[in-house]
mmCIF file of C-alpha atoms and ligand atoms in Angstrom:
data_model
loop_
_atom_site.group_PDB
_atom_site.id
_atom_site.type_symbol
_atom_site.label_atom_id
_atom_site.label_comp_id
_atom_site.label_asym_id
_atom_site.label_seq_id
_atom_site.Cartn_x
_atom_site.Cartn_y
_atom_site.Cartn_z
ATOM 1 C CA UNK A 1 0.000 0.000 0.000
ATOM 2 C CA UNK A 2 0.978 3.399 -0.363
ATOM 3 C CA UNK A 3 1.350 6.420 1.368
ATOM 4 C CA UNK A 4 1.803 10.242 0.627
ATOM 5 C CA UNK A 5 4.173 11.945 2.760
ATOM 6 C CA UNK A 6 5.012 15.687 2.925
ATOM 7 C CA UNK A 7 7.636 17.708 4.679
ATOM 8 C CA UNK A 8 8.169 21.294 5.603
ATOM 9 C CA UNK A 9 10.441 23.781 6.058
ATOM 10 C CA UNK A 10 14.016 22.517 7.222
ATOM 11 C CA UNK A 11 12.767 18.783 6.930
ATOM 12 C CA UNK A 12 12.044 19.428 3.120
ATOM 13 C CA UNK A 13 15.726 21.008 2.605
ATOM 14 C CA UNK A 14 16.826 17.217 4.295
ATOM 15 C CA UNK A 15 14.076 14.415 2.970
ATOM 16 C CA UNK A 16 12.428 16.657 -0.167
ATOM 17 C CA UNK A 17 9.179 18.159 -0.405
ATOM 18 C CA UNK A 18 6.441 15.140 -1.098
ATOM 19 C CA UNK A 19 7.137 11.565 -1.085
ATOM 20 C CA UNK A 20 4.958 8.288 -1.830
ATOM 21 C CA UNK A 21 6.435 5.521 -0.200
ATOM 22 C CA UNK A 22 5.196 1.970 -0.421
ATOM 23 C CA UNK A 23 4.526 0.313 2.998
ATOM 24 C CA UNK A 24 4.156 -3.124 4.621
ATOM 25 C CA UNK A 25 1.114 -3.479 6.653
ATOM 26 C CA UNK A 26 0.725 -2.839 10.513
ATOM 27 C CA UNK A 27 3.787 -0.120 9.481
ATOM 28 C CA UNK A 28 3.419 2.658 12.692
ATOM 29 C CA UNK A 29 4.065 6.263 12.071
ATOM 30 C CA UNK A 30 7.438 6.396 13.341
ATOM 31 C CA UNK A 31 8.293 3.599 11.406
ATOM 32 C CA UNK A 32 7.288 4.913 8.193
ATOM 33 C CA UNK A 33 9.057 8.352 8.291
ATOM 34 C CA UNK A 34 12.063 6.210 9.609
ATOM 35 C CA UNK A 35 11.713 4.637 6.046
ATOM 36 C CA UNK A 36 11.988 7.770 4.713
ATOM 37 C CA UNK A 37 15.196 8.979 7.117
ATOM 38 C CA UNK A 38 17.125 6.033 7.158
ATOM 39 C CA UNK A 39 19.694 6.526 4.759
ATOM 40 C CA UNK A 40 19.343 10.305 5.503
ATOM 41 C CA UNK A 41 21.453 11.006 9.029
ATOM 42 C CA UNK A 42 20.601 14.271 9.489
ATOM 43 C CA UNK A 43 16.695 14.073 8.665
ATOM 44 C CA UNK A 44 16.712 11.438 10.857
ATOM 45 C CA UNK A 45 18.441 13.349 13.748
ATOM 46 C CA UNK A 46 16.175 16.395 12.743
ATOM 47 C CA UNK A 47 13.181 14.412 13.565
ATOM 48 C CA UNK A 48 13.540 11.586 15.817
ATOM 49 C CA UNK A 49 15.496 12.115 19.524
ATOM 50 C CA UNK A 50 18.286 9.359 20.517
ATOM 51 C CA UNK A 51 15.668 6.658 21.393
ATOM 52 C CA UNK A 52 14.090 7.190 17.723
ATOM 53 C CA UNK A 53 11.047 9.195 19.274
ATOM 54 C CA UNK A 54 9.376 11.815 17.598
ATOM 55 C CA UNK A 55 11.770 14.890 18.829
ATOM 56 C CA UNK A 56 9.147 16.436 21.040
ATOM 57 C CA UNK A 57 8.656 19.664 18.985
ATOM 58 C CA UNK A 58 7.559 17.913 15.990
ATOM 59 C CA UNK A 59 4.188 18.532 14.633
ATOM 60 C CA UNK A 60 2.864 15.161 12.945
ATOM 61 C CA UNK A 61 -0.460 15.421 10.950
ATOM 62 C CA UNK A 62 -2.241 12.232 9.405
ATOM 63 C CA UNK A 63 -4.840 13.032 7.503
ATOM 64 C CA UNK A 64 -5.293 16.863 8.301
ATOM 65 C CA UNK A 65 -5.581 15.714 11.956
ATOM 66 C CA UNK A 66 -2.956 16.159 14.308
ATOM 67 C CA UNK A 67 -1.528 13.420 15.991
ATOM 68 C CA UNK A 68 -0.908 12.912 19.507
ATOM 69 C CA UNK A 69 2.923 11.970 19.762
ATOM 70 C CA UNK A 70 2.786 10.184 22.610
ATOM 71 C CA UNK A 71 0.683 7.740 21.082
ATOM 72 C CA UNK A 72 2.422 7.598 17.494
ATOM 73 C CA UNK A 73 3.814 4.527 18.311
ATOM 74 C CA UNK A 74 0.545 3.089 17.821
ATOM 75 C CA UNK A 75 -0.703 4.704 15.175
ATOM 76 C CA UNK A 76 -0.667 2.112 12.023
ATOM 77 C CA UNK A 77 -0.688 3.881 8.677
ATOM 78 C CA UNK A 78 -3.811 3.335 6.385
ATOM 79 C CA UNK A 79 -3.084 3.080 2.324
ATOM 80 C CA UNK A 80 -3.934 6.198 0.797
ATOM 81 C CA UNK A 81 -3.198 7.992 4.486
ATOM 82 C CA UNK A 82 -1.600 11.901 3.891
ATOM 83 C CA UNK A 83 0.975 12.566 6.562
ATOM 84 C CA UNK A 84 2.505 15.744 7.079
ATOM 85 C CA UNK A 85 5.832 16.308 8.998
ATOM 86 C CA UNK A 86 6.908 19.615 9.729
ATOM 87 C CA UNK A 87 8.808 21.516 12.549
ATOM 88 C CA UNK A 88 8.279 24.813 13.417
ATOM 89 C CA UNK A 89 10.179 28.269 12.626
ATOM 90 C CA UNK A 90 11.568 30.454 15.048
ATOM 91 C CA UNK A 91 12.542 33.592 14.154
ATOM 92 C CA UNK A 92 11.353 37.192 13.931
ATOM 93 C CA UNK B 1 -14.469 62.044 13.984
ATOM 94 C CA UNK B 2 -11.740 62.972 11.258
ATOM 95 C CA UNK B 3 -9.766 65.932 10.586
ATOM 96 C CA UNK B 4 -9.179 66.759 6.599
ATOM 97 C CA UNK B 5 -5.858 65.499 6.662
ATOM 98 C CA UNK B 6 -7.383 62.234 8.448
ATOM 99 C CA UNK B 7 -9.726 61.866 5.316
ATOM 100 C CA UNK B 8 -7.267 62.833 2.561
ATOM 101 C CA UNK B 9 -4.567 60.154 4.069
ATOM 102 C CA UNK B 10 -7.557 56.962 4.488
ATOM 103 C CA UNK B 11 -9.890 58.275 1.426
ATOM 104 C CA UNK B 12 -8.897 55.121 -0.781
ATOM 105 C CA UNK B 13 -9.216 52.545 2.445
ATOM 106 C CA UNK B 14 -12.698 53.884 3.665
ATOM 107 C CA UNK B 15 -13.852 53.239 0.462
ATOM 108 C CA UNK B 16 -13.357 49.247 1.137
ATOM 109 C CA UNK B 17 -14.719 50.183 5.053
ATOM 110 C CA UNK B 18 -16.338 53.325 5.618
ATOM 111 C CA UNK B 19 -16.175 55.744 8.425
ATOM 112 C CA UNK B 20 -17.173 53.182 10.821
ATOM 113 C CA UNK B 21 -14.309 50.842 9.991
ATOM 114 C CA UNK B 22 -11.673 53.897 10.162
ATOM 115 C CA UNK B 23 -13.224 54.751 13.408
ATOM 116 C CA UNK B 24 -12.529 51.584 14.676
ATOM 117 C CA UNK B 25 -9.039 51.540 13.574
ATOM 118 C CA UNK B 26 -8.901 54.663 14.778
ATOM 119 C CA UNK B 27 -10.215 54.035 18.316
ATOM 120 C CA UNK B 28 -8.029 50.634 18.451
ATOM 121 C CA UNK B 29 -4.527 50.318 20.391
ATOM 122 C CA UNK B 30 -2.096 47.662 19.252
ATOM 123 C CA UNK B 31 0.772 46.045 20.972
ATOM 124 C CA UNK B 32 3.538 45.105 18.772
ATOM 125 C CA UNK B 33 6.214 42.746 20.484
ATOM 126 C CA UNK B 34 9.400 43.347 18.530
ATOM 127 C CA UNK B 35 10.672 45.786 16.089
ATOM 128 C CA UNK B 36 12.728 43.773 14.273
ATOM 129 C CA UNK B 37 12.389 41.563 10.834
ATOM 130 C CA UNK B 38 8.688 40.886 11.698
ATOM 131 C CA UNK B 39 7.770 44.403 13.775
ATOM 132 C CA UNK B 40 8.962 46.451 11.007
ATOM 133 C CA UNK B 41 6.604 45.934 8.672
ATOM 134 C CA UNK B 42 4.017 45.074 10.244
ATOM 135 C CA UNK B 43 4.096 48.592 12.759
ATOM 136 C CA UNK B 44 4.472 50.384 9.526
ATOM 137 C CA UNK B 45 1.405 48.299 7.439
ATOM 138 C CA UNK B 46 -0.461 49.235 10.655
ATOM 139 C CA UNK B 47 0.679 53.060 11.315
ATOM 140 C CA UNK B 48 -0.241 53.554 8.038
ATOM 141 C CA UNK B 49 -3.688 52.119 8.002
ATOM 142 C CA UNK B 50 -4.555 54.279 10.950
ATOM 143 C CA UNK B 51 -4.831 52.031 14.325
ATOM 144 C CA UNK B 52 -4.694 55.185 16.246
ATOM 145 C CA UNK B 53 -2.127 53.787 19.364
ATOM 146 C CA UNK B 54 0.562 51.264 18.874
ATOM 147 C CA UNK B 55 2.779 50.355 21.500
ATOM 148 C CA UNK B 56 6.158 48.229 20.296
ATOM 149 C CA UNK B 57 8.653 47.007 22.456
ATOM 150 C CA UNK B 58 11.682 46.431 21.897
ATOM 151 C CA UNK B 59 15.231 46.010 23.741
ATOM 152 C CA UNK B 60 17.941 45.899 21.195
ATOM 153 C CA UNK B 61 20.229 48.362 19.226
ATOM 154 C CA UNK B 62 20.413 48.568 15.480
ATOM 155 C CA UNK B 63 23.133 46.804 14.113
ATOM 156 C CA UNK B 64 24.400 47.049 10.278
ATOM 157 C CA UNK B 65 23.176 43.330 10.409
ATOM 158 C CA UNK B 66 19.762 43.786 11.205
ATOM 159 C CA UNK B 67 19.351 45.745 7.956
ATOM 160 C CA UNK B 68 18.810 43.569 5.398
ATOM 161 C CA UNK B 69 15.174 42.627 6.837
ATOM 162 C CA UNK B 70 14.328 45.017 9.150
ATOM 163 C CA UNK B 71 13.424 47.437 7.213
ATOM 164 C CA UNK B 72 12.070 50.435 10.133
ATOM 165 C CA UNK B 73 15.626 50.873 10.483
ATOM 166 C CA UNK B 74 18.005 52.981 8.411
ATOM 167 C CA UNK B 75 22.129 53.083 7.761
ATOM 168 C CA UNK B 76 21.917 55.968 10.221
ATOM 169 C CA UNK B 77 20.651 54.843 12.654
ATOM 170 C CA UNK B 78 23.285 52.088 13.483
ATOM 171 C CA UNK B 79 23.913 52.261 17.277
ATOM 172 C CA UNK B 80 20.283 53.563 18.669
ATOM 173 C CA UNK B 81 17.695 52.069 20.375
ATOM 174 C CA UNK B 82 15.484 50.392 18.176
ATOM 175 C CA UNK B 83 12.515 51.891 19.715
ATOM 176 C CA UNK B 84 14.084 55.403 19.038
ATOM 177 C CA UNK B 85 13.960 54.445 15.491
ATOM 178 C CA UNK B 86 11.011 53.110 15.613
ATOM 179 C CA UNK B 87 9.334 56.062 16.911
ATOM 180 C CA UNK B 88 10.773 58.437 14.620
ATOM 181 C CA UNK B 89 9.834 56.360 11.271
ATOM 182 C CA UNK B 90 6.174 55.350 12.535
ATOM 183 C CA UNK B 91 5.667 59.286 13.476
ATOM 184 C CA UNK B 92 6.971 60.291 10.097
ATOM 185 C CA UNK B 93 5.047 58.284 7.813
ATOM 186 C CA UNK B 94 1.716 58.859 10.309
ATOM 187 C CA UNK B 95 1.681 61.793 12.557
ATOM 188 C CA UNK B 96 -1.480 61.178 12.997
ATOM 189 C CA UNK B 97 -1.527 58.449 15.584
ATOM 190 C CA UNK B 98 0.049 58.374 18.873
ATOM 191 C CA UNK B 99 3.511 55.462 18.803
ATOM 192 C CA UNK B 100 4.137 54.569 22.474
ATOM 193 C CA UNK B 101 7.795 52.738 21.987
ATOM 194 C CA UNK B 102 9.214 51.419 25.158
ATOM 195 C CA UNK B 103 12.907 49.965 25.553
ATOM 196 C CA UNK B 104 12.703 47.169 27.393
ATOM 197 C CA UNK B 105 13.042 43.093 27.502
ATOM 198 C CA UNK B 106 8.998 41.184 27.479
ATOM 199 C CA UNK B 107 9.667 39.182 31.113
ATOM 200 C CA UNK B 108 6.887 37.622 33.046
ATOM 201 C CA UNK B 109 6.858 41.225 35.613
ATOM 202 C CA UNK B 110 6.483 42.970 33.447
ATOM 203 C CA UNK B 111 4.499 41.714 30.450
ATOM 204 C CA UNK B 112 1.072 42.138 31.724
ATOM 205 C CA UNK B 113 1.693 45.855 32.617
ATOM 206 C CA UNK B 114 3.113 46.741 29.202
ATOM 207 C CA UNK B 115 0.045 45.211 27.018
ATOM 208 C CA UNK B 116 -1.786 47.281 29.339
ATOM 209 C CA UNK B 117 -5.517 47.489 27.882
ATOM 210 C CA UNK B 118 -4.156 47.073 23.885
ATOM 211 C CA UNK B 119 -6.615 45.264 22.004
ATOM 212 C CA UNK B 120 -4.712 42.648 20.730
ATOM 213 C CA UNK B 121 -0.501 41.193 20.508
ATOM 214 C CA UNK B 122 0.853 40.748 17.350
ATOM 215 C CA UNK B 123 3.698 38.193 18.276
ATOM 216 C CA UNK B 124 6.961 39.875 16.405
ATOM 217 C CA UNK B 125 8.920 38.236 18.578
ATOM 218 C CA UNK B 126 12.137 35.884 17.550
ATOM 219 C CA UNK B 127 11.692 33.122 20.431
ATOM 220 C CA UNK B 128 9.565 30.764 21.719
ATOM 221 C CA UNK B 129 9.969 31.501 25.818
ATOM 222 C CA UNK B 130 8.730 34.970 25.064
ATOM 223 C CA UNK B 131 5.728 33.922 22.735
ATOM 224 C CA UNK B 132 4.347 31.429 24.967
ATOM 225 C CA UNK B 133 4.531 34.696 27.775
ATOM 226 C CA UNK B 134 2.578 36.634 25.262
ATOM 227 C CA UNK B 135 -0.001 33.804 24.458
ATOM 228 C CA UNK B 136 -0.500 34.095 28.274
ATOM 229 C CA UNK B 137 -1.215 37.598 28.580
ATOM 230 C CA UNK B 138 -3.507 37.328 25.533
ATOM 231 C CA UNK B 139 -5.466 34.516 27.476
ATOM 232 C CA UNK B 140 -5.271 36.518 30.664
ATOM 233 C CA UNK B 141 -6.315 39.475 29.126
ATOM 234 C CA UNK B 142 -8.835 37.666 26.613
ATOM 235 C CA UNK B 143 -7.324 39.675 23.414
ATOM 236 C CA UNK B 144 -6.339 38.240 20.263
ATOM 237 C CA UNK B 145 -2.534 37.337 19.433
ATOM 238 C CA UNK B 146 -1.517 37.346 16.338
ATOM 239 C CA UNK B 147 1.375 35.065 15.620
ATOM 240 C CA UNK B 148 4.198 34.973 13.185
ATOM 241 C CA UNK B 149 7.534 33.190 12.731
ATOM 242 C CA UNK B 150 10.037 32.561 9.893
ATOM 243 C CA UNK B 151 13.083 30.967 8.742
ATOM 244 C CA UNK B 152 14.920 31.618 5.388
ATOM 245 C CA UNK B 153 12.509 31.276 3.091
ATOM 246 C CA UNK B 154 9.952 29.780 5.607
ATOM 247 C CA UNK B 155 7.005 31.416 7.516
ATOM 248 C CA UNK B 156 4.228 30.901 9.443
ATOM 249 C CA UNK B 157 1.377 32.723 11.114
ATOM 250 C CA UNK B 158 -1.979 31.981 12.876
ATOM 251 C CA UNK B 159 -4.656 34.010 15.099
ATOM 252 C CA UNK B 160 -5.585 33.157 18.611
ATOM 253 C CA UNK B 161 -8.848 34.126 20.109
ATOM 254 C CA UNK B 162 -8.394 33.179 23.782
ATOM 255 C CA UNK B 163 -11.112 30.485 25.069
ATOM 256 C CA UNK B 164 -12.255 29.969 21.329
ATOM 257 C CA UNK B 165 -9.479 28.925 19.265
ATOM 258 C CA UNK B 166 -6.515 26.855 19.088
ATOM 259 C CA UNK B 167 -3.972 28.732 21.014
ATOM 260 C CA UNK B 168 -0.104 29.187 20.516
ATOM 261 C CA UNK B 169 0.550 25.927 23.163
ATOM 262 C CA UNK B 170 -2.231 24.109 21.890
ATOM 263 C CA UNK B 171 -0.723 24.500 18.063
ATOM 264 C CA UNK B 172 2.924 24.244 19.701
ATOM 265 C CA UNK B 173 3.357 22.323 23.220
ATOM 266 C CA UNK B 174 7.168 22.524 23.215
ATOM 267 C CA UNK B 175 9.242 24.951 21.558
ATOM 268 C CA UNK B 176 11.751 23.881 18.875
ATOM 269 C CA UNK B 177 15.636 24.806 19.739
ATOM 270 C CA UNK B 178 17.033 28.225 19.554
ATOM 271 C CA UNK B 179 18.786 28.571 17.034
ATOM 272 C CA UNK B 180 20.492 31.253 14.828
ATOM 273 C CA UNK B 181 18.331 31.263 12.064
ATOM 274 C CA UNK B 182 18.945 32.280 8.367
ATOM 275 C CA UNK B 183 16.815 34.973 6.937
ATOM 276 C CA UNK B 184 15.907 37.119 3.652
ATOM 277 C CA UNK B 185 13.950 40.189 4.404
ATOM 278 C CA UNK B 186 11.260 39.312 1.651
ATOM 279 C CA UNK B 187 10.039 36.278 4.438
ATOM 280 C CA UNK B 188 8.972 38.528 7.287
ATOM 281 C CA UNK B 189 7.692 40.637 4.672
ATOM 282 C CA UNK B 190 5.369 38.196 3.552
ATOM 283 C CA UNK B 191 4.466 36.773 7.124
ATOM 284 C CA UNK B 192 4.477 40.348 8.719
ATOM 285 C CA UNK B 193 1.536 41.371 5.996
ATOM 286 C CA UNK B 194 -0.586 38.156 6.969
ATOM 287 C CA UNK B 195 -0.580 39.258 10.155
ATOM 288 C CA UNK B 196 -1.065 43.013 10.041
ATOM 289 C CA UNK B 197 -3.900 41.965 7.692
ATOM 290 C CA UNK B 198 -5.233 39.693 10.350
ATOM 291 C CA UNK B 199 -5.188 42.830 12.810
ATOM 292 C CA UNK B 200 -7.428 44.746 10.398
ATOM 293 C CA UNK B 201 -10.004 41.993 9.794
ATOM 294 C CA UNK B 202 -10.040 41.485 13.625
ATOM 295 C CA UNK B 203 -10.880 45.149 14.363
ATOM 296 C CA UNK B 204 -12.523 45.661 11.432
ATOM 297 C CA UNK B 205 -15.005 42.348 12.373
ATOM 298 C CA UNK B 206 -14.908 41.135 9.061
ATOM 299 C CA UNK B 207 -13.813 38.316 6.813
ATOM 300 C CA UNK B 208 -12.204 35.141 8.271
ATOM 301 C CA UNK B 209 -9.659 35.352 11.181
ATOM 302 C CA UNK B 210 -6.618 32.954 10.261
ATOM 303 C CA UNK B 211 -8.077 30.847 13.256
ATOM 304 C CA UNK B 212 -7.564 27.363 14.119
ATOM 305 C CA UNK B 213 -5.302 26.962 10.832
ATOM 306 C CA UNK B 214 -1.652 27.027 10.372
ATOM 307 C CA UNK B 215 -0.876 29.085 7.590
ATOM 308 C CA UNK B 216 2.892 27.978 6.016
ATOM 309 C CA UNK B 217 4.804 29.695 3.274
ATOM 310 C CA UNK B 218 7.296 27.819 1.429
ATOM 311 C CA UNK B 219 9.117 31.106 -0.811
ATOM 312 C CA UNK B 220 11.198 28.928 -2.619
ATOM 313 C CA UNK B 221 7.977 26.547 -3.618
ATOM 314 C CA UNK B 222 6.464 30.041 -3.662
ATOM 315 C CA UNK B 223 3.647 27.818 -2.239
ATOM 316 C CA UNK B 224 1.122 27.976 0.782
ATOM 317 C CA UNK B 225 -0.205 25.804 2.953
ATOM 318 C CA UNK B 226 -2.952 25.549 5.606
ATOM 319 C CA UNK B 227 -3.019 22.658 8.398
ATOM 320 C CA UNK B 228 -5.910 22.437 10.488
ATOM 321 C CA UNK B 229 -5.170 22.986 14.220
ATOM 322 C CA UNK B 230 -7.718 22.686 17.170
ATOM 323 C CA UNK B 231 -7.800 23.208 20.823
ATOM 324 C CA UNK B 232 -6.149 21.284 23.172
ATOM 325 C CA UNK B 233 -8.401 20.293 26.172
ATOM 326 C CA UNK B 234 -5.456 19.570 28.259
ATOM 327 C CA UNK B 235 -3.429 22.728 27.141
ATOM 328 C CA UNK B 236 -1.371 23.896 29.873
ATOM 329 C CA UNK B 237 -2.352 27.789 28.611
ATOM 330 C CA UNK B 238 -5.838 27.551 27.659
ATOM 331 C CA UNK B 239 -7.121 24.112 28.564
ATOM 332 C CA UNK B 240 -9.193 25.807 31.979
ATOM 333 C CA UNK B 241 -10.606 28.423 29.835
ATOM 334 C CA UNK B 242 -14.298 27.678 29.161
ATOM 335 C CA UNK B 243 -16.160 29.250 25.638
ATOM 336 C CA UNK B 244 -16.215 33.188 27.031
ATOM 337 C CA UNK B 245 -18.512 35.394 25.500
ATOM 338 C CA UNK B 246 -17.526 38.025 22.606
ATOM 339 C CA UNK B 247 -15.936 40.834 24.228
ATOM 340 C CA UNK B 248 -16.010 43.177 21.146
HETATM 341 ZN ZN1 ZN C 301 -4.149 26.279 24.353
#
């Protein structure tokens, strides 16, 4: 099954802007942008915090809906599912 | 009421709002946190228009750095007080509202005291500790804050209404690392006009506040986005606020 996934800001200069990757199934949410950052060490650092969490500042949307990072672990992808990754900006 | 001048300077904006809209520009008193890459433009978008008091704080110097986005500031004045500059631009190109500019740094004393009874924040600020201090002050107060932040090419911006939309902790629970960021004066630009224009619509009670959305700007995509954003029952700012009542 497949899966659109979009990035923003700084995580688009590392991973790109849109991607469709092709997932098992039962893949979680941190597993599937893990996909993504794999071969990419500084995405993956951007994103994910030494234990490969979700680095607390990072908004995750599935769907349009935003998802509750503490759970994301158990959040299995659907086919078809539109995930957005994106951290936010700082300055002024 | 108007004077001439008053008329002459608005004519081609009343036509969109009227005397009644002017009036309430007119009557309204702004609080501008910063006068850097995103207070510059938007304090002079909003002198300009006619909000009769705006208040922007602001603690820094001007530095020869500063100048390629922060555009309030000139060559000459290298070495003031921001707020000095600020004063002396926002008078000149509207001496026909009153600029309160105060030198200081936004803490938790003294935050409350300097929003004072402004009807509404616009969040020009460059760090997260000091927005989430003016998100509380709006909720405290029960005034809109109008939030903006950028990066490079990057920006973002939303409205808060306190008690009825998604607020700045309920969009962002932790705040990403400081950092030194990279920036092109065109991206405050950009963000600092969504927001000025979000000030207007708010006074002006029209159109459709940039509420419980995200708005992103990619400049290099030269693309926007929205993301939907909602309230966060357990938000340590809002999440005891119950639905209040319009106060306008
Ligand atoms: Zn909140």
């Amino acid at each position: 099954m497949n899966v659109k996934v979009r990035f923003f800001a700084r995580f688009r200069e590392l991973l790109g802007t849109e991607l469709i990757i092709e997932v098992a199934e039962q893949t979680t949410l941190p597993d599937l942008v893990k996909q993504i950052t794999q071969k990419n060490i500084e995405g993956h650092q951007a994103i994910f915090d030494e234990y490969g969490h979700f680095r607390e500042y990072v908004i995750v949307m599935r769907n349009a809906r935003r998802v509750d990072l503490a759970d994301a672990g158990e959040n299995i992808v659907a086919d078809g599912d539109d995930i957005a990754v994106f951290p936010p900006v700082a300055g002024g | 009421m108007f004077s001439e001048r008053e008329r002459e300077r608005y004519k081609r904006q009343m036509m969109l709002f009227g005397d009644e809209g002017q009036e309430r520009l007119k009557k309204a008193h702004i609080f501008i946190a910063g006068a850097g890459g995103l207070g510059s433009p938007v304090s002079l978008y909003l002198a300009v228009a006619g909000i009769g008091t705006l208040t922007i704080v602001d603690r820094d110097v001007v530095d020869q750095s500063n100048l390629n986005r922060q555009i309030l500031h000139n060559d000459r004045d290298i070495g003031r007080k921001k707020t000095e500059s600020a004063e002396e631009k926002l008078h000149a190109i509207n001496p026909d509202i009153q600029i309160r500019a105060i030198d200081t740094t936004i803490e938790e004393k003294n935050a409350s005291g300097l929003v004072g009874k402004a009807d509404g924040i616009v969040d020009a600020m460059d760090n997260y500790p000091t927005r989430y201090l003016l998100n509380d002050i709006a909720i405290k107060k029960k005034i809109p804050l109008f939030h903006g932040a950028i990066s490079g090419f990057y920006g973002q911006a939303t409205t808060v209404i306190p008690g009825k939309t998604a607020c700045l902790a309920c969009i962002f629970p932790k705040a990403p690392p400081k950092e030194v960021f990279p920036v092109v004066g065109v991206t405050p630009g950009i963000i600092g006009m969504v927001q000025a224009t979000e000030v207007l619509k708010y006074l002006l009670k029209s159109g459709e506040l940039l509420t419980n959305r995200l708005f992103i700007w990619d400049g290099m995509q030269a693309h926007a986005e929205e993301i939907c954003m909602e309230r966060n029952p357990r938000c340590t700012a809002c999440g005891s606020m119950s639905e209040i009542p319009e106060n306008k």
